[in-house]
Amino acid sequence: MADTTPRLTVPDLLEFKEEGRRITVLTCYDALFARLLDGRVDVLLVGDSLHQVLGGHDTTLGATLGQMIYHGAAVVRGSRRSLVFVDLPFLTYQVSVTEAVRNAGRVLQETGADGVKLEGGVTMRETIGALVRAGIPVMGHVGLTPQSVHRLGGYRVQGRGRSAAQRLLADARAVEEAGACAVVLELVPAALARRISRQLAIPTIGIGAGPGCDGQVLVLHDMLGLNEGFAPRFLKTFADLGPVVRKAAEAFSREVRDGRFPSRSHSFD
Ligand code: KIV
């Protein structure tokens, strides 16, 4: 019988927080992985990390709106139950509020996604408010914000020390007050992330922010062990697929060279 379970909704995220049910988020960039993950995690995040993970770049800065829309639409096509959020890439929402609304609107219209994610706290208050007033669900992102990697001086823990912690708390509060439905806390000391999670009514989704958040996000290719050599402290690899892929490629080449593949059973009469 066909599975008729409906797709999660944005208000479900808030309900999960109220019920104390932890929210699970994985990045997803294509329809194939979306089909595998669908219904097994609450949210599929089409992160601009795809520029690094798939594109081999050092930062997310070069991701374009066109790329995000292409990958976002693929993930929506491959899923029926998980929520889909798409990252707004660098310079598509920072220049003006009007541009932000137009670009985020395009993402929703052209992908069918449920919402967008953008980086920044206090400085993004007005933008988040305008998007939410336009009917666009927004997930915030504070702490280590990869689109500001050059200003921050690298991919390092944020919010250490009293004044930095106060600023981070103010950022998270601003995101909530502007109307966001959730906020990612990236590379934040665990005690601070727990404090922020307790103070906010919207769910916090941590990455490198300890166990006190309302949910957790990881980059899919990292947690599957496909991004070999990338082993930050916060990452747990839940599968080791790198060697599996390498062995399969070697077996394919061996069998083709030996004349064992394709066999008769793989051929047409
Ligand atoms: O782009 C991304 O994948 C992200 C997650 C790491 C939160 O923003």
CSV table of C-alpha atoms and ligand atoms in Angstrom, one decimal:
chain,number,residue,atom,x,y,z
A,1,MET,CA,0.0,0.0,0.0
A,2,ALA,CA,1.2,3.5,-0.8
A,3,ASP,CA,2.7,5.4,2.1
A,4,THR,CA,0.3,8.3,2.7
A,5,THR,CA,2.2,9.8,5.7
A,6,PRO,CA,2.1,13.6,5.0
A,7,ARG,CA,5.2,15.7,4.8
A,8,LEU,CA,6.3,17.3,8.1
A,9,THR,CA,5.4,21.0,8.4
A,10,VAL,CA,7.3,24.0,9.7
A,11,PRO,CA,5.0,24.3,12.8
A,12,ASP,CA,5.9,20.6,13.6
A,13,LEU,CA,9.4,21.8,14.4
A,14,LEU,CA,8.1,24.0,17.2
A,15,GLU,CA,5.9,21.2,18.5
A,16,PHE,CA,8.9,18.9,18.6
A,17,LYS,CA,10.7,21.4,20.8
A,18,GLU,CA,7.7,21.7,23.1
A,19,GLU,CA,7.5,17.9,23.4
A,20,GLY,CA,11.2,17.6,24.0
A,21,ARG,CA,11.6,15.5,20.8
A,22,ARG,CA,15.1,16.1,19.3
A,23,ILE,CA,15.1,17.2,15.7
A,24,THR,CA,17.3,15.5,13.1
A,25,VAL,CA,18.8,17.3,10.1
A,26,LEU,CA,21.2,16.1,7.4
A,27,THR,CA,22.4,17.9,4.4
A,28,CYS,CA,21.2,16.5,1.1
A,29,TYR,CA,22.1,17.7,-2.4
A,30,ASP,CA,20.3,15.3,-4.8
A,31,ALA,CA,17.2,13.3,-5.4
A,32,LEU,CA,19.0,9.9,-5.0
A,33,PHE,CA,20.1,10.6,-1.4
A,34,ALA,CA,16.8,12.4,-0.7
A,35,ARG,CA,15.0,9.1,-1.5
A,36,LEU,CA,17.3,7.2,0.9
A,37,LEU,CA,17.0,9.8,3.7
A,38,ASP,CA,13.3,10.7,3.3
A,39,GLY,CA,11.3,10.1,6.5
A,40,ARG,CA,14.4,8.9,8.3
A,41,VAL,CA,15.4,12.5,9.3
A,42,ASP,CA,13.1,15.4,10.0
A,43,VAL,CA,14.8,18.0,7.7
A,44,LEU,CA,16.8,17.7,4.5
A,45,LEU,CA,19.1,20.7,4.3
A,46,VAL,CA,20.3,21.7,0.9
A,47,GLY,CA,23.3,23.4,2.3
A,48,ASP,CA,25.6,25.7,0.4
A,49,SER,CA,28.3,23.4,1.7
A,50,LEU,CA,27.6,21.6,-1.6
A,51,HIS,CA,30.1,24.1,-3.1
A,52,GLN,CA,32.8,22.5,-0.9
A,53,VAL,CA,31.6,18.9,-0.7
A,54,LEU,CA,30.6,18.4,-4.3
A,55,GLY,CA,32.5,21.2,-6.0
A,56,GLY,CA,35.8,20.8,-4.2
A,57,HIS,CA,36.1,24.4,-3.2
A,58,ASP,CA,37.7,25.7,0.1
A,59,THR,CA,34.7,27.9,1.1
A,60,THR,CA,30.9,28.2,0.4
A,61,LEU,CA,31.3,31.7,-1.1
A,62,GLY,CA,31.0,30.7,-4.7
A,63,ALA,CA,27.7,28.9,-4.5
A,64,THR,CA,25.1,30.5,-6.7
A,65,LEU,CA,21.3,30.9,-6.5
A,66,GLY,CA,21.0,28.8,-9.7
A,67,GLN,CA,23.0,25.9,-8.2
A,68,MET,CA,20.9,26.0,-5.0
A,69,ILE,CA,17.7,26.0,-6.9
A,70,TYR,CA,18.8,23.1,-9.1
A,71,HIS,CA,19.9,21.0,-6.1
A,72,GLY,CA,16.9,22.1,-4.0
A,73,ALA,CA,14.4,21.0,-6.7
A,74,ALA,CA,16.1,17.6,-7.0
A,75,VAL,CA,15.9,17.1,-3.2
A,76,VAL,CA,12.2,18.1,-3.2
A,77,ARG,CA,11.5,15.6,-6.1
A,78,GLY,CA,13.2,12.8,-4.2
A,79,SER,CA,11.4,13.3,-0.9
A,80,ARG,CA,7.8,13.2,0.3
A,81,ARG,CA,8.0,13.2,4.1
A,82,SER,CA,11.0,15.2,5.4
A,83,LEU,CA,11.0,19.0,5.4
A,84,VAL,CA,13.3,20.6,2.9
A,85,PHE,CA,15.2,23.8,3.6
A,86,VAL,CA,17.5,25.5,1.1
A,87,ASP,CA,20.5,27.7,2.0
A,88,LEU,CA,20.5,31.2,0.5
A,89,PRO,CA,24.0,31.6,-0.9
A,90,PHE,CA,26.4,34.4,-0.3
A,91,LEU,CA,25.3,37.9,-1.7
A,92,THR,CA,21.7,36.8,-2.5
A,93,TYR,CA,20.3,38.3,0.8
A,94,GLN,CA,22.9,40.7,2.2
A,95,VAL,CA,22.7,43.5,-0.4
A,96,SER,CA,19.1,44.6,0.2
A,97,VAL,CA,16.0,43.3,1.9
A,98,THR,CA,14.1,43.6,-1.4
A,99,GLU,CA,16.7,41.4,-3.2
A,100,ALA,CA,16.5,38.9,-0.3
A,101,VAL,CA,12.7,38.6,-0.6
A,102,ARG,CA,12.9,38.2,-4.3
A,103,ASN,CA,15.7,35.5,-4.2
A,104,ALA,CA,14.1,33.6,-1.3
A,105,GLY,CA,10.8,33.7,-3.1
A,106,ARG,CA,12.4,32.3,-6.2
A,107,VAL,CA,13.9,29.4,-4.1
A,108,LEU,CA,10.4,28.5,-2.8
A,109,GLN,CA,8.7,28.9,-6.2
A,110,GLU,CA,11.3,27.1,-8.3
A,111,THR,CA,12.2,24.2,-5.9
A,112,GLY,CA,9.0,23.6,-3.9
A,113,ALA,CA,11.1,23.7,-0.7
A,114,ASP,CA,9.5,24.4,2.7
A,115,GLY,CA,11.9,27.2,3.7
A,116,VAL,CA,15.3,28.9,3.4
A,117,LYS,CA,18.2,29.2,5.7
A,118,LEU,CA,20.4,32.3,6.0
A,119,GLU,CA,23.4,33.3,8.1
A,120,GLY,CA,23.6,36.1,10.6
A,121,GLY,CA,22.0,37.4,13.8
A,122,VAL,CA,21.3,41.0,14.8
A,123,THR,CA,22.3,42.3,11.4
A,124,MET,CA,19.8,40.0,9.7
A,125,ARG,CA,16.8,41.0,11.9
A,126,GLU,CA,15.1,43.2,9.3
A,127,THR,CA,15.7,40.7,6.4
A,128,ILE,CA,14.4,37.7,8.4
A,129,GLY,CA,11.3,39.8,9.4
A,130,ALA,CA,10.6,40.7,5.8
A,131,LEU,CA,10.9,37.2,4.5
A,132,VAL,CA,8.6,35.9,7.3
A,133,ARG,CA,6.1,38.6,6.5
A,134,ALA,CA,6.2,37.5,2.8
A,135,GLY,CA,5.3,34.0,4.0
A,136,ILE,CA,8.7,32.4,3.7
A,137,PRO,CA,9.8,30.2,6.6
A,138,VAL,CA,13.4,31.1,7.7
A,139,MET,CA,15.9,29.0,9.6
A,140,GLY,CA,18.6,31.2,11.1
A,141,HIS,CA,22.3,30.3,11.4
A,142,VAL,CA,24.6,31.9,14.0
A,143,GLY,CA,28.0,31.1,15.6
A,144,LEU,CA,30.4,30.1,13.0
A,145,THR,CA,28.8,31.4,9.8
A,146,PRO,CA,30.8,30.0,6.9
A,147,GLN,CA,29.9,32.8,4.5
A,148,SER,CA,31.9,35.1,6.8
A,149,VAL,CA,34.9,32.8,7.1
A,150,HIS,CA,37.3,35.5,6.0
A,151,ARG,CA,36.0,38.0,8.6
A,152,LEU,CA,36.1,35.4,11.3
A,153,GLY,CA,39.6,34.3,10.4
A,154,GLY,CA,38.9,30.7,9.8
A,155,TYR,CA,36.6,27.8,10.8
A,156,ARG,CA,36.9,28.2,14.6
A,157,VAL,CA,34.7,28.0,17.7
A,158,GLN,CA,32.7,31.2,18.3
A,159,GLY,CA,31.2,32.7,21.5
A,160,ARG,CA,34.2,32.0,23.7
A,161,GLY,CA,34.6,34.6,26.5
A,162,ARG,CA,32.0,36.7,28.2
A,163,SER,CA,31.4,39.4,25.6
A,164,ALA,CA,31.5,37.0,22.6
A,165,ALA,CA,29.0,34.8,24.4
A,166,GLN,CA,26.7,37.8,25.1
A,167,ARG,CA,26.9,38.8,21.4
A,168,LEU,CA,26.0,35.3,20.3
A,169,LEU,CA,23.1,35.2,22.7
A,170,ALA,CA,21.9,38.5,21.2
A,171,ASP,CA,22.2,37.1,17.7
A,172,ALA,CA,20.2,34.1,18.5
A,173,ARG,CA,17.5,36.2,20.2
A,174,ALA,CA,17.4,38.6,17.2
A,175,VAL,CA,16.8,35.6,14.9
A,176,GLU,CA,13.9,34.4,17.1
A,177,GLU,CA,12.4,37.8,17.5
A,178,ALA,CA,12.5,38.4,13.7
A,179,GLY,CA,10.2,35.3,13.3
A,180,ALA,CA,12.6,32.5,12.3
A,181,CYS,CA,11.3,29.0,12.9
A,182,ALA,CA,14.6,27.5,14.0
A,183,VAL,CA,18.3,28.5,14.3
A,184,VAL,CA,21.5,26.6,13.6
A,185,LEU,CA,24.2,27.0,16.2
A,186,GLU,CA,27.5,26.1,14.6
A,187,LEU,CA,30.8,25.7,16.5
A,188,VAL,CA,29.6,27.1,19.8
A,189,PRO,CA,30.8,26.0,23.3
A,190,ALA,CA,28.4,23.3,24.6
A,191,ALA,CA,27.4,25.3,27.8
A,192,LEU,CA,26.6,28.4,25.8
A,193,ALA,CA,24.5,26.4,23.2
A,194,ARG,CA,22.6,24.8,26.1
A,195,ARG,CA,21.9,28.2,27.6
A,196,ILE,CA,20.7,29.6,24.3
A,197,SER,CA,18.5,26.5,23.7
A,198,ARG,CA,16.9,27.0,27.1
A,199,GLN,CA,16.2,30.7,26.5
A,200,LEU,CA,14.7,30.4,23.0
A,201,ALA,CA,11.2,29.2,22.2
A,202,ILE,CA,12.3,28.1,18.7
A,203,PRO,CA,14.4,25.0,18.3
A,204,THR,CA,18.2,25.2,18.1
A,205,ILE,CA,19.9,22.8,15.7
A,206,GLY,CA,23.6,22.2,16.7
A,207,ILE,CA,26.6,21.3,14.7
A,208,GLY,CA,29.7,21.3,16.9
A,209,ALA,CA,27.5,22.8,19.7
A,210,GLY,CA,27.2,19.9,22.1
A,211,PRO,CA,24.2,17.8,23.3
A,212,GLY,CA,22.2,20.6,24.8
A,213,CYS,CA,20.6,21.7,21.5
A,214,ASP,CA,17.1,20.8,20.4
A,215,GLY,CA,18.4,19.1,17.3
A,216,GLN,CA,21.5,18.1,15.5
A,217,VAL,CA,22.7,18.6,11.9
A,218,LEU,CA,25.6,17.0,10.1
A,219,VAL,CA,26.9,17.1,6.5
A,220,LEU,CA,25.8,13.8,5.0
A,221,HIS,CA,29.0,13.1,3.1
A,222,ASP,CA,31.0,13.7,6.3
A,223,MET,CA,28.9,11.4,8.5
A,224,LEU,CA,29.0,8.7,5.8
A,225,GLY,CA,32.8,8.7,5.8
A,226,LEU,CA,32.9,9.8,2.1
A,227,ASN,CA,34.9,13.0,2.9
A,228,GLU,CA,38.1,11.2,3.8
A,229,GLY,CA,40.7,13.1,5.8
A,230,PHE,CA,38.0,15.5,7.2
A,231,ALA,CA,37.8,14.6,10.9
A,232,PRO,CA,36.9,17.6,13.1
A,233,ARG,CA,36.3,16.9,16.7
A,234,PHE,CA,32.5,17.4,16.4
A,235,LEU,CA,32.1,14.9,13.6
A,236,LYS,CA,30.9,11.3,14.1
A,237,THR,CA,31.1,9.0,11.1
A,238,PHE,CA,28.1,6.7,11.2
A,239,ALA,CA,29.3,4.7,8.2
A,240,ASP,CA,32.6,4.2,6.5
A,241,LEU,CA,31.7,4.3,2.8
A,242,GLY,CA,35.0,5.6,1.5
A,243,PRO,CA,36.7,2.2,1.4
A,244,VAL,CA,33.5,0.6,0.1
A,245,VAL,CA,33.5,3.0,-3.0
A,246,ARG,CA,37.2,2.5,-3.6
A,247,LYS,CA,36.9,-1.3,-3.4
A,248,ALA,CA,33.9,-1.3,-5.8
A,249,ALA,CA,35.9,0.8,-8.4
A,250,GLU,CA,38.9,-1.5,-8.1
A,251,ALA,CA,36.7,-4.6,-8.5
A,252,PHE,CA,35.0,-3.1,-11.6
A,253,SER,CA,38.4,-2.3,-13.2
A,254,ARG,CA,39.8,-5.7,-12.4
A,255,GLU,CA,36.8,-7.5,-13.9
A,256,VAL,CA,36.7,-5.4,-17.0
A,257,ARG,CA,40.4,-5.9,-17.6
A,258,ASP,CA,40.1,-9.7,-16.9
A,259,GLY,CA,37.1,-10.0,-19.3
A,260,ARG,CA,34.8,-11.2,-16.4
A,261,PHE,CA,32.5,-8.2,-16.8
A,262,PRO,CA,30.1,-8.0,-18.6
A,263,SER,CA,29.1,-11.7,-18.5
A,264,ARG,CA,26.4,-13.3,-20.7
A,265,SER,CA,23.9,-12.5,-18.0
A,266,HIS,CA,24.6,-8.8,-18.4
A,267,SER,CA,24.4,-9.0,-22.3
A,268,PHE,CA,21.5,-9.0,-24.7
A,269,ASP,CA,20.9,-11.9,-27.2
B,1,KIV,O1,25.8,24.5,4.3
B,1,KIV,C1,25.6,23.7,5.2
B,1,KIV,O2,25.7,22.4,5.0
B,1,KIV,C2,25.2,24.1,6.6
B,1,KIV,C3,25.2,23.1,7.7
B,1,KIV,C4,26.6,22.7,8.0
B,1,KIV,C5,24.5,23.6,8.9
B,1,KIV,O3,25.0,25.3,6.7
